[in-house]
mmCIF file of C-alpha atoms in Angstrom:
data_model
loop_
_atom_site.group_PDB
_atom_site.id
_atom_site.type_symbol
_atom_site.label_atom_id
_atom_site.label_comp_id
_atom_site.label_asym_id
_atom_site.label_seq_id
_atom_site.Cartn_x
_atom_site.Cartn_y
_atom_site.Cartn_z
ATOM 1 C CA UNK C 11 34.910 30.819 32.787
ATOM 2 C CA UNK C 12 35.772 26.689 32.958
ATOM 3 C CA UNK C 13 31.902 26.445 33.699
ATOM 4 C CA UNK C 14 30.393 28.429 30.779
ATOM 5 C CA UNK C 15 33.183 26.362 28.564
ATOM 6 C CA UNK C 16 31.662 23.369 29.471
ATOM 7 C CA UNK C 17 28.333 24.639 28.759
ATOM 8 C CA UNK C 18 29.470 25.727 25.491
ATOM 9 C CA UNK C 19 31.226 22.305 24.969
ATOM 10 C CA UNK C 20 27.835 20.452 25.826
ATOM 11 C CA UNK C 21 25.566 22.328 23.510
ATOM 12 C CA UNK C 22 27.697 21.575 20.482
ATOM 13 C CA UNK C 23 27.897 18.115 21.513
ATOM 14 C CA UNK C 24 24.191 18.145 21.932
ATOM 15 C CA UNK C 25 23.800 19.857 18.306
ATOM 16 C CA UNK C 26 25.946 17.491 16.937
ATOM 17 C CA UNK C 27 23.995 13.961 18.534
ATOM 18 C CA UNK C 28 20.820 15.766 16.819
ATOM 19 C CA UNK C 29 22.635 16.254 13.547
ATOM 20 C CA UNK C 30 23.986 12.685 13.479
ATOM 21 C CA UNK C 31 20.715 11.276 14.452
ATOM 22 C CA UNK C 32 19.212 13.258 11.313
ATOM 23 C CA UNK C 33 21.394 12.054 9.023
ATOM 24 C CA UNK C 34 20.960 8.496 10.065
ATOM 25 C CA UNK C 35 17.546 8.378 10.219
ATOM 26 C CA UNK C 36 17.529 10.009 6.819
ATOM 27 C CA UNK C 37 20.321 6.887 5.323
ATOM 28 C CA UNK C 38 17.596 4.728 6.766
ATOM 29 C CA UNK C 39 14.695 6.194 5.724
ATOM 30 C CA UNK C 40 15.973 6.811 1.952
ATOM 31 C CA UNK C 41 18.126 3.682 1.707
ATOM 32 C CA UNK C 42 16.783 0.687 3.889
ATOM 33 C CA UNK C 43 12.849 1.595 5.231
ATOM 34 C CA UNK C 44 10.249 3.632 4.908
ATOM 35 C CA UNK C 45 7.183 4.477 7.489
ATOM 36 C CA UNK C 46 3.612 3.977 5.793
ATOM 37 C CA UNK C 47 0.444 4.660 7.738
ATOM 38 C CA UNK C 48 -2.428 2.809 6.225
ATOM 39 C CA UNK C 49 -5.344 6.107 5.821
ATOM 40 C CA UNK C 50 -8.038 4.217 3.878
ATOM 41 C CA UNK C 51 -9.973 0.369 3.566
ATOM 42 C CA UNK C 52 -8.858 0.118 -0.141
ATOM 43 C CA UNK C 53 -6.852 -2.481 1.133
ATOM 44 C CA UNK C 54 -9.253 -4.807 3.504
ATOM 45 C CA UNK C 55 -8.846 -7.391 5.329
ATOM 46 C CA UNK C 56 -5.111 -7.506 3.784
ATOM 47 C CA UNK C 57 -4.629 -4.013 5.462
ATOM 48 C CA UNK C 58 -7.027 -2.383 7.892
ATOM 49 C CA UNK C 59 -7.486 1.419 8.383
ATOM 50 C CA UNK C 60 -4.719 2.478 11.563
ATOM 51 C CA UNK C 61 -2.397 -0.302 10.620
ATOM 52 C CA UNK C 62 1.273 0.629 10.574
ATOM 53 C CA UNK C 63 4.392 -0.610 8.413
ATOM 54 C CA UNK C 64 7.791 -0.268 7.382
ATOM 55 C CA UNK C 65 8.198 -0.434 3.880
ATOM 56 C CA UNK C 66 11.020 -2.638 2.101
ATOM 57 C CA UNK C 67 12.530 0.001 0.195
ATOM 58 C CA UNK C 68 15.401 -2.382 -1.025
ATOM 59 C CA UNK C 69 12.847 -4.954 -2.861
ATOM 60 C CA UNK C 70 13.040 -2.930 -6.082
ATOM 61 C CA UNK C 71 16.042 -0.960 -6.202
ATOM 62 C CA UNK C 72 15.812 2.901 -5.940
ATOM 63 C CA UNK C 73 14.664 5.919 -8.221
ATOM 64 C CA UNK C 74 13.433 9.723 -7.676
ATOM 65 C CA UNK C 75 11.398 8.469 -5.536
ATOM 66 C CA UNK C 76 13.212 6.305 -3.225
ATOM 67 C CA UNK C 77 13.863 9.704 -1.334
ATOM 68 C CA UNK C 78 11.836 11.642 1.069
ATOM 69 C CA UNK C 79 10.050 14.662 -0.562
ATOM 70 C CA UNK C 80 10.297 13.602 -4.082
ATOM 71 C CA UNK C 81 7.978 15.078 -6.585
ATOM 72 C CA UNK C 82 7.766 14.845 -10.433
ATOM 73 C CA UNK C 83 9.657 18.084 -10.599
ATOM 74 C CA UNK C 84 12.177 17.578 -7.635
ATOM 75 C CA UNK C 85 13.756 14.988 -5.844
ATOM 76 C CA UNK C 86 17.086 15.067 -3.558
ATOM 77 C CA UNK C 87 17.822 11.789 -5.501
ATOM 78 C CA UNK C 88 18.909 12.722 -8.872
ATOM 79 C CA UNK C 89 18.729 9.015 -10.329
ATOM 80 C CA UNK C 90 17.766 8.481 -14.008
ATOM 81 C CA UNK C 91 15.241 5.092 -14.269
ATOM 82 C CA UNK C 92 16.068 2.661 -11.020
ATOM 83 C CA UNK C 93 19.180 1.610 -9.375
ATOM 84 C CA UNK C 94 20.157 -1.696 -8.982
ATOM 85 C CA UNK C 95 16.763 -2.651 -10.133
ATOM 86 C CA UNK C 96 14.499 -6.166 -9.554
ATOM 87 C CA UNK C 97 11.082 -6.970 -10.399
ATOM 88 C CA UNK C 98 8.556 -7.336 -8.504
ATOM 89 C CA UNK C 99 6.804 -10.469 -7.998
ATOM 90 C CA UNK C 100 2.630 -10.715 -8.870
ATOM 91 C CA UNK C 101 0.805 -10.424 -5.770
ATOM 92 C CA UNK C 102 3.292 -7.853 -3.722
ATOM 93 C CA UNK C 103 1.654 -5.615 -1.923
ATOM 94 C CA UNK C 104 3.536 -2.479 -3.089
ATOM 95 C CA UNK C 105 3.708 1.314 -2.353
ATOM 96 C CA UNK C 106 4.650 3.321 -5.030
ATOM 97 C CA UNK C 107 4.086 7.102 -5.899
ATOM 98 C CA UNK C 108 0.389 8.159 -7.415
ATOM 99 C CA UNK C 109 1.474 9.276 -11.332
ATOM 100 C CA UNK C 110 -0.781 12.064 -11.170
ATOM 101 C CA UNK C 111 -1.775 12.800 -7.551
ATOM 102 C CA UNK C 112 2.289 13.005 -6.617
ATOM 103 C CA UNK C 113 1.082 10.489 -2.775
ATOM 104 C CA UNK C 114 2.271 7.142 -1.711
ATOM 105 C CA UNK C 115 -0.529 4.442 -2.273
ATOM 106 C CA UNK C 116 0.078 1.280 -1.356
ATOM 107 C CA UNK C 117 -2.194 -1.751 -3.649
ATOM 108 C CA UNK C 118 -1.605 -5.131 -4.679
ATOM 109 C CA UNK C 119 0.268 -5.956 -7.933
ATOM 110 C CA UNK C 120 -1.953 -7.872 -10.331
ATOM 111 C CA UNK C 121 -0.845 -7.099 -13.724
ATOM 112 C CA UNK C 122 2.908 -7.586 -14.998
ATOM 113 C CA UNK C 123 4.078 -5.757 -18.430
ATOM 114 C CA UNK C 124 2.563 -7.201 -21.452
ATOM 115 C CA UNK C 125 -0.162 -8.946 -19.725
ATOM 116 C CA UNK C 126 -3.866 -7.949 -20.349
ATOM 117 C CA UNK C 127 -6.303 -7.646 -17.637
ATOM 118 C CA UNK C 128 -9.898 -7.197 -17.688
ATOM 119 C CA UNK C 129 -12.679 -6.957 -15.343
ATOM 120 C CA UNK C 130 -16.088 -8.973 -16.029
ATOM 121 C CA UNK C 131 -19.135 -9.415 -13.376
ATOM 122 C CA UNK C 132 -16.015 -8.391 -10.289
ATOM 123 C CA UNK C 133 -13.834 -11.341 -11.683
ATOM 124 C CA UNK C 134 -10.349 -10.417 -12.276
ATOM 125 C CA UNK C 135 -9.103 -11.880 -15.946
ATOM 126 C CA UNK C 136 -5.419 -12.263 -16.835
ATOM 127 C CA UNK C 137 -4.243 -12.642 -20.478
ATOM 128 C CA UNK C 138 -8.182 -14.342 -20.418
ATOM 129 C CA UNK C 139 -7.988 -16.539 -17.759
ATOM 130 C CA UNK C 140 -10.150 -15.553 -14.959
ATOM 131 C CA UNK C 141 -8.310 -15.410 -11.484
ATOM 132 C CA UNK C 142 -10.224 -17.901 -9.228
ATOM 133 C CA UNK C 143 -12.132 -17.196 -6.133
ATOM 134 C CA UNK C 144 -12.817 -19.711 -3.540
ATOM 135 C CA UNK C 145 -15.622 -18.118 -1.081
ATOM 136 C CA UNK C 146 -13.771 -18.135 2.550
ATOM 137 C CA UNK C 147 -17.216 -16.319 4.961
ATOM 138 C CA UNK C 148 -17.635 -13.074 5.712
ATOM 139 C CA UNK C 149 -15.532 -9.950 6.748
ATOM 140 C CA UNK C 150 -17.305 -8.122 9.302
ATOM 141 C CA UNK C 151 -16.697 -4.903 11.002
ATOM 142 C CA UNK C 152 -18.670 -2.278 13.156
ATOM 143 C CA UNK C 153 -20.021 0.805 11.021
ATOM 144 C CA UNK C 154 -18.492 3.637 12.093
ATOM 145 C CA UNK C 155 -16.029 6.522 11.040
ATOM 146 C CA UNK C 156 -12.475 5.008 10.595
ATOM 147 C CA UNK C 157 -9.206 6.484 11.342
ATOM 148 C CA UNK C 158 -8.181 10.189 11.034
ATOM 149 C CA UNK C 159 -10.365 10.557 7.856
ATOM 150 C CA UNK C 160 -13.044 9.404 9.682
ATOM 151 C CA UNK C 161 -15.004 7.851 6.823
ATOM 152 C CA UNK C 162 -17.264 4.650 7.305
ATOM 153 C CA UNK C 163 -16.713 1.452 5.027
ATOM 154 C CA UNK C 164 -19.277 0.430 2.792
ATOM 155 C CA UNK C 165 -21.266 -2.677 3.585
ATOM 156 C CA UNK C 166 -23.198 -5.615 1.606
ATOM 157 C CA UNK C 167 -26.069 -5.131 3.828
ATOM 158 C CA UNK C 168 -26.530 -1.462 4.060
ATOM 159 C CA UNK C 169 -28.506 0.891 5.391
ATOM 160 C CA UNK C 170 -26.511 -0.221 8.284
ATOM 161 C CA UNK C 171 -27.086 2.464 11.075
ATOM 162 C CA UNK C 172 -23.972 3.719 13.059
ATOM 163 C CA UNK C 173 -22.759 0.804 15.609
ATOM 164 C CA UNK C 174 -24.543 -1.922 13.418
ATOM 165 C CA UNK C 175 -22.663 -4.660 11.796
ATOM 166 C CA UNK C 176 -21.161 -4.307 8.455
ATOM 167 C CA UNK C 177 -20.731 -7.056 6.134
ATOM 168 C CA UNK C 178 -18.285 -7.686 3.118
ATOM 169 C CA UNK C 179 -18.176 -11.073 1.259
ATOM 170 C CA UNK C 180 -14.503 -12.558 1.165
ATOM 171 C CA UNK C 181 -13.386 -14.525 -0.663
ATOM 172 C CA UNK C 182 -9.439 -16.021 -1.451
ATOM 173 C CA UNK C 183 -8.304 -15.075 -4.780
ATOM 174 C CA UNK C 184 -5.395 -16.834 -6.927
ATOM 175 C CA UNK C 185 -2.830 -15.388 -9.151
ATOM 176 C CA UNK C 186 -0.709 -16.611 -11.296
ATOM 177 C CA UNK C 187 2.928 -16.616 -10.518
ATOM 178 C CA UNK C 188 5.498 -14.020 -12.527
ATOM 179 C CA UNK C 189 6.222 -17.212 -14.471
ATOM 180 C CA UNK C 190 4.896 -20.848 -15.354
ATOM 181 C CA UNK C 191 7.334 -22.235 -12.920
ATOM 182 C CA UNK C 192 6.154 -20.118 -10.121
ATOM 183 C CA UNK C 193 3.708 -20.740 -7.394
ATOM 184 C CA UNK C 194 0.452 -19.171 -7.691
ATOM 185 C CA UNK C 195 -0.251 -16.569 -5.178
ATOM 186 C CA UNK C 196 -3.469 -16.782 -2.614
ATOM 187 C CA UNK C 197 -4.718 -13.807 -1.097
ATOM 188 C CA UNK C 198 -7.472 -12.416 0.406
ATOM 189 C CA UNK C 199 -10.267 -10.145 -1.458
ATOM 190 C CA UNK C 200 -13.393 -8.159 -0.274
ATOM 191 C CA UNK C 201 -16.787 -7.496 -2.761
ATOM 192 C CA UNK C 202 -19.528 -5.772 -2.044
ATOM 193 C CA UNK C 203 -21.542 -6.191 -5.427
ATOM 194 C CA UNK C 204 -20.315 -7.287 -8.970
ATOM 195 C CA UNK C 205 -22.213 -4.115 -10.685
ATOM 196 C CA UNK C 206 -19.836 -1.183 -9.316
ATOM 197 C CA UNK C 207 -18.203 1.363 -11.886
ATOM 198 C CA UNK C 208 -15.449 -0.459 -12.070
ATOM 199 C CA UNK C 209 -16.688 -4.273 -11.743
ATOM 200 C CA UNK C 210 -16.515 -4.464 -15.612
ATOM 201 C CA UNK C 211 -13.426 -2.816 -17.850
ATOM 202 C CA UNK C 212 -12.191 -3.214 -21.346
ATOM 203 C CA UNK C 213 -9.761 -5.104 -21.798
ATOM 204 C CA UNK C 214 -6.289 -3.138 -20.613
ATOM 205 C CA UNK C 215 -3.197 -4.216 -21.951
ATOM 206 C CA UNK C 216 0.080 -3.212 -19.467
ATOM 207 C CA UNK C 217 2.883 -1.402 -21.309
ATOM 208 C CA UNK C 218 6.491 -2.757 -21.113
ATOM 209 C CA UNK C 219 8.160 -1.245 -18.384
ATOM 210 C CA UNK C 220 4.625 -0.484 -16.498
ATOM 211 C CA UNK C 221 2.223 -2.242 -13.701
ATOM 212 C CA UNK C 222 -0.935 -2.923 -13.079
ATOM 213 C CA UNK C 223 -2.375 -2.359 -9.079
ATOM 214 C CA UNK C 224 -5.607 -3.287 -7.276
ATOM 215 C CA UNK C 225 -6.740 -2.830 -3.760
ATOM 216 C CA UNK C 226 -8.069 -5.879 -2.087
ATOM 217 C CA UNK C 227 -11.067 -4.175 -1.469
ATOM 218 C CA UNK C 228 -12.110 -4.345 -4.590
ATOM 219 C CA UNK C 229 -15.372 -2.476 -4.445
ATOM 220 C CA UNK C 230 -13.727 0.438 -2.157
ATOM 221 C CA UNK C 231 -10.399 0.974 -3.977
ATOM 222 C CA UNK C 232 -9.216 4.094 -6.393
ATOM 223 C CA UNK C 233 -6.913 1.743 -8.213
ATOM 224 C CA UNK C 234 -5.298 1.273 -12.027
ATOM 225 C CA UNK C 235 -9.327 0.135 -13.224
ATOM 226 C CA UNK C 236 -9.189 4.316 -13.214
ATOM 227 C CA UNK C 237 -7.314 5.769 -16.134
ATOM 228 C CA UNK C 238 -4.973 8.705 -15.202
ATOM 229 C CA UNK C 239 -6.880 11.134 -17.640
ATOM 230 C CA UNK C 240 -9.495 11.268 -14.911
ATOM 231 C CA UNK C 241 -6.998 11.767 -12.062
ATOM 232 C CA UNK C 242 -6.901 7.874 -11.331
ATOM 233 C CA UNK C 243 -3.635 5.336 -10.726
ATOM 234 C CA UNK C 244 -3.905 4.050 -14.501
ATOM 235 C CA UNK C 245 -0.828 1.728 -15.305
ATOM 236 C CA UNK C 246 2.100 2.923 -13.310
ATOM 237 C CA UNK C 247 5.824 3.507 -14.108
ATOM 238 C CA UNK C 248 8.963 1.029 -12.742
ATOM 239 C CA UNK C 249 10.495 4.301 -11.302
ATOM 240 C CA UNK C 250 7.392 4.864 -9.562
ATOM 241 C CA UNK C 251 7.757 2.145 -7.193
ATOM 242 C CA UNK C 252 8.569 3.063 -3.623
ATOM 243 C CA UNK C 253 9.292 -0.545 -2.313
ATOM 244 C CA UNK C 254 7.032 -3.633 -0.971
ATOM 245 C CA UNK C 255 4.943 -3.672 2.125
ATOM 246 C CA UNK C 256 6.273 -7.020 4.288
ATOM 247 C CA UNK C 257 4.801 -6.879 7.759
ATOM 248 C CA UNK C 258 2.555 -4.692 10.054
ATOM 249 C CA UNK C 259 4.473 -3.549 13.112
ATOM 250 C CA UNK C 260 1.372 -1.835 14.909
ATOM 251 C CA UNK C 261 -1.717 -1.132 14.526
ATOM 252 C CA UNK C 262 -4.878 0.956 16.274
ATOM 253 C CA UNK C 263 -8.129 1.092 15.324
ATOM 254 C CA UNK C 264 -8.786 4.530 16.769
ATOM 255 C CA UNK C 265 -8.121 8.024 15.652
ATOM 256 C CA UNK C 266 -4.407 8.944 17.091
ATOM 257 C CA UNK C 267 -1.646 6.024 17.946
ATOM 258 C CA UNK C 268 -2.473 7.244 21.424
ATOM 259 C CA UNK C 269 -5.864 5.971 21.796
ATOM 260 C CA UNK C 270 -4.125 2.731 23.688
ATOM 261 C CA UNK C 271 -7.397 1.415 23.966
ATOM 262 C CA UNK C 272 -8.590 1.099 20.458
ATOM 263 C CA UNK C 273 -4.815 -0.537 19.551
ATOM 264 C CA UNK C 274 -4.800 -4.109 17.924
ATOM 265 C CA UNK C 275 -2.316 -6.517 19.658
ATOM 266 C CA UNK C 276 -3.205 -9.653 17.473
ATOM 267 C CA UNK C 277 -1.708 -7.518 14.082
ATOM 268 C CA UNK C 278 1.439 -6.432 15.861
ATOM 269 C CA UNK C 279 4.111 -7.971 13.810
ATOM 270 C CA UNK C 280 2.045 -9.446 11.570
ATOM 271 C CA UNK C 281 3.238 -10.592 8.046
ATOM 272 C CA UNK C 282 1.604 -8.905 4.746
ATOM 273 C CA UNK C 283 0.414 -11.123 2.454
#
């Protein structure tokens, strides 16, 4: 009788650990950091296909979407706007929820409310400045099927065959800070060709209270260039913003985390910027 009292004892005890572990993990997850698995090379060399991150859910304050499993029609965070809001800086690397496709995407901020960005030959323009480029080589990478989606990258040179070498022109890109006074921002970007659908745009003028995004790669990115009407990330929302992407904690290069082979040591830890 003592014996199956004990058992009984241990199993709720057991329940309970689980339950506690839950709800922590959940405080964490909703409050502090969020997981992000990088699925595509919109965001190259910045961000490569397998890398993995904990997202900086505090940067921005919170909204609907601060909380796991938060759609435009639910969310277990009933918040109005954002909580204990702050704005993001130009040149974050951000995730933040699709407007129309209801994912996480993570891209790079480049346009602030008010300003006006524009496109011309693959040069980025800000309120008519263009953003400049100082060439910095070539990114180059193997052609073949990346990560779980298993979808080769694009290349300057191709036809590339599978197994050849793929090649990307880099170059460092600067941005103006959020403000005279602040320092400009350097980062890295990828082109392919200056002639791709969305290597010229009108002239697109941010709404207040809205952001503009691009990936890195700027010839390989579904980004704000695409309007919403046509399913793409258009200019997106402050309560859209999931939080800021500071450092890689792992990353593989193969298709499963288990692969320990294919797993990149020299981007373990390594700061986003």
């Amino acid at each position: 009788m003592a014996s199956s009292k004990k058992t009984d004892s241990g199993f709720v005890e057991t329940i309970k650990t689980i339950v506690w572990a839950l709800v922590i993990a959940g405080v964490v997850r909703t409050l502090f950091f969020q997981p992000f698995f990088i699925p595509s090379g919109s965001m190259k060399d910045t961000l490569l296909v397998g890398d993995f991150l904990f997202v900086n859910k505090m940067a921005y304050g919170y909204s609907r979407y601060s909380c796991p499993f938060a759609s435009a029609d639910f969310s277990p965070c009933p918040i109005e706007g954002r909580l204990f809001a702050s704005e993001p800086k130009r040149g974050d690397v951000v995730v933040f929820r699709h407007p129309v496709q209801n994912v996480d995407f993570i891209k790079r901020l480049v346009g602030l409310p008010g300003d006006k960005i524009q496109m011309i030959d693959g040069t980025l323009y800000i309120n008519g400045t263009a953003a400049p480029q100082e060439p910095a080589g070539n990114f180059t990478e193997i052609k073949e099927p990346q990560g779980a989606q298993g979808t080769p990258p694009r290349c300057v040179n191709d036809p590339v065959g599978l197994g050849g070498t793929c090649i990307k022109q880099r170059f460092i890109e600067t941005l103006p800070g959020n403000t005279p006074s602040d320092p400009p921002v350097k980062h890295d970007i990828l082109n392919i060709s200056n002639t791709w659908m969305a290597d010229n745009t009108p002239v697109l003028t941010v709404p207040e209270g809205e952001y503009f995004f691009m990936g890195d790669n700027r010839d390989n990115s579904e980004d704000s260039r695409f309007p919403q009407s046509v399913g793409g990330v258009g200019f997106v929302p402050a309560q859209y913003l999931v939080g800021r992407a500071d450092r890689i904690m792992f990353s593989s290069a193969g298709k499963s985390l288990m692969y320990f082979w294919t797993w990149r040591p020299d981007r373990f830890f390594k700061a986003v910027k």
